[in-house]
Amino acid sequence: MELVRLPDAEGRIAAEGALPYPPGVLCVVPGEIWGGAVLRYFSALEEGINLLPGFAPELQGVYIEEHDGRKQVWCYVIKPRDAQSTLLKGEKL
């Protein structure tokens, strides 16, 4: 596994489930590819956290770290080498 910034997770395999609360429903499950609406949703939450003081949704399965005065969302993904044997031909890492 490796910890990557949210934008770098696109097309990668999630190592953990990720959910915001509310609503408390998994948006990505382990083994699913990060991308599409889920990636945009968590990116919007990251933007809200940075733009609106006091906006702090409870997030599980993703991690907030501050770099250069900006909070960033990070998540664990499967390293390509670990996933290589389980991928179907044509899937993107």
mmCIF file of C-alpha atoms in Angstrom:
data_model
loop_
_atom_site.group_PDB
_atom_site.id
_atom_site.type_symbol
_atom_site.label_atom_id
_atom_site.label_comp_id
_atom_site.label_asym_id
_atom_site.label_seq_id
_atom_site.Cartn_x
_atom_site.Cartn_y
_atom_site.Cartn_z
ATOM 1 C CA MET A 1 0.000 0.000 0.000
ATOM 2 C CA GLU A 2 0.995 3.595 -0.426
ATOM 3 C CA LEU A 3 -0.423 6.881 0.806
ATOM 4 C CA VAL A 4 -1.074 9.323 -2.063
ATOM 5 C CA ARG A 5 -2.697 12.730 -2.484
ATOM 6 C CA LEU A 6 -6.278 12.536 -3.679
ATOM 7 C CA PRO A 7 -5.566 13.796 -7.241
ATOM 8 C CA ASP A 8 -2.884 11.104 -7.572
ATOM 9 C CA ALA A 9 -5.387 8.388 -6.612
ATOM 10 C CA GLU A 10 -7.324 8.679 -9.873
ATOM 11 C CA GLY A 11 -7.314 5.343 -11.665
ATOM 12 C CA ARG A 12 -5.706 3.597 -8.690
ATOM 13 C CA ILE A 13 -7.163 0.770 -6.594
ATOM 14 C CA ALA A 14 -8.492 1.836 -3.179
ATOM 15 C CA ALA A 15 -6.879 -0.015 -0.279
ATOM 16 C CA GLU A 16 -9.526 1.239 2.174
ATOM 17 C CA GLY A 17 -13.153 2.219 2.041
ATOM 18 C CA ALA A 18 -13.794 5.957 2.242
ATOM 19 C CA LEU A 19 -16.845 7.719 3.587
ATOM 20 C CA PRO A 20 -17.904 11.187 4.615
ATOM 21 C CA TYR A 21 -20.297 11.723 7.512
ATOM 22 C CA PRO A 22 -22.970 12.758 6.896
ATOM 23 C CA PRO A 23 -24.342 10.702 5.177
ATOM 24 C CA GLY A 24 -22.084 7.920 6.488
ATOM 25 C CA VAL A 25 -22.232 5.738 3.381
ATOM 26 C CA LEU A 26 -19.121 4.277 1.732
ATOM 27 C CA CYS A 27 -18.379 6.178 -1.470
ATOM 28 C CA VAL A 28 -15.499 3.936 -2.466
ATOM 29 C CA VAL A 29 -14.895 0.402 -1.201
ATOM 30 C CA PRO A 30 -11.595 -1.484 -0.957
ATOM 31 C CA GLY A 31 -10.656 -2.845 -4.375
ATOM 32 C CA GLU A 32 -12.611 -0.210 -6.274
ATOM 33 C CA ILE A 33 -10.910 2.206 -8.666
ATOM 34 C CA TRP A 34 -10.717 5.836 -7.482
ATOM 35 C CA GLY A 35 -12.225 8.195 -10.050
ATOM 36 C CA GLY A 36 -15.315 9.855 -11.462
ATOM 37 C CA ALA A 37 -17.966 11.289 -9.178
ATOM 38 C CA VAL A 38 -16.349 9.909 -6.015
ATOM 39 C CA LEU A 39 -13.048 11.634 -6.705
ATOM 40 C CA ARG A 40 -14.856 14.886 -7.573
ATOM 41 C CA TYR A 41 -16.926 14.627 -4.364
ATOM 42 C CA PHE A 42 -13.892 14.236 -2.097
ATOM 43 C CA SER A 43 -12.091 16.988 -4.049
ATOM 44 C CA ALA A 44 -15.058 19.301 -3.389
ATOM 45 C CA LEU A 45 -14.902 18.436 0.319
ATOM 46 C CA GLU A 46 -11.178 19.252 0.317
ATOM 47 C CA GLU A 47 -11.908 22.603 -1.335
ATOM 48 C CA GLY A 48 -14.657 23.339 1.204
ATOM 49 C CA ILE A 49 -12.332 22.540 4.094
ATOM 50 C CA ASN A 50 -9.848 25.086 2.737
ATOM 51 C CA LEU A 51 -12.346 27.810 1.774
ATOM 52 C CA LEU A 52 -14.727 27.735 4.735
ATOM 53 C CA PRO A 53 -13.193 28.155 8.196
ATOM 54 C CA GLY A 54 -14.817 25.719 10.587
ATOM 55 C CA PHE A 55 -16.080 23.376 7.833
ATOM 56 C CA ALA A 56 -14.887 20.014 9.066
ATOM 57 C CA PRO A 57 -16.852 17.018 7.811
ATOM 58 C CA GLU A 58 -16.027 13.736 9.475
ATOM 59 C CA LEU A 59 -14.108 11.676 6.927
ATOM 60 C CA GLN A 60 -13.127 8.037 7.352
ATOM 61 C CA GLY A 61 -10.720 6.133 5.131
ATOM 62 C CA VAL A 62 -9.064 9.338 3.909
ATOM 63 C CA TYR A 63 -6.626 11.519 5.797
ATOM 64 C CA ILE A 64 -6.215 15.284 6.053
ATOM 65 C CA GLU A 65 -2.676 16.666 6.164
ATOM 66 C CA GLU A 66 -1.594 20.282 6.006
ATOM 67 C CA HIS A 67 1.139 21.263 3.544
ATOM 68 C CA ASP A 68 2.165 24.846 2.787
ATOM 69 C CA GLY A 69 -0.832 26.208 4.702
ATOM 70 C CA ARG A 70 -3.358 24.162 2.725
ATOM 71 C CA LYS A 71 -5.177 21.054 3.927
ATOM 72 C CA GLN A 72 -4.953 18.127 1.526
ATOM 73 C CA VAL A 73 -6.842 14.835 1.365
ATOM 74 C CA TRP A 74 -4.712 11.697 1.153
ATOM 75 C CA CYS A 75 -5.751 8.053 0.758
ATOM 76 C CA TYR A 76 -4.210 4.609 0.673
ATOM 77 C CA VAL A 77 -4.043 2.803 -2.658
ATOM 78 C CA ILE A 78 -2.599 -0.526 -3.730
ATOM 79 C CA LYS A 79 0.887 -0.251 -5.182
ATOM 80 C CA PRO A 80 0.886 -1.194 -8.880
ATOM 81 C CA ARG A 81 3.323 -4.045 -8.254
ATOM 82 C CA ASP A 82 0.955 -5.521 -5.617
ATOM 83 C CA ALA A 83 -2.066 -5.278 -7.900
ATOM 84 C CA GLN A 84 -0.467 -6.369 -11.151
ATOM 85 C CA SER A 85 -1.476 -10.019 -10.893
ATOM 86 C CA THR A 86 -5.125 -9.221 -10.128
ATOM 87 C CA LEU A 87 -5.805 -6.612 -12.797
ATOM 88 C CA LEU A 88 -7.678 -7.398 -15.937
ATOM 89 C CA LYS A 89 -6.010 -6.488 -19.200
ATOM 90 C CA GLY A 90 -6.578 -2.842 -20.070
ATOM 91 C CA GLU A 91 -7.297 -1.576 -16.542
ATOM 92 C CA LYS A 92 -5.469 1.586 -15.561
ATOM 93 C CA LEU A 93 -3.281 1.826 -12.485
#
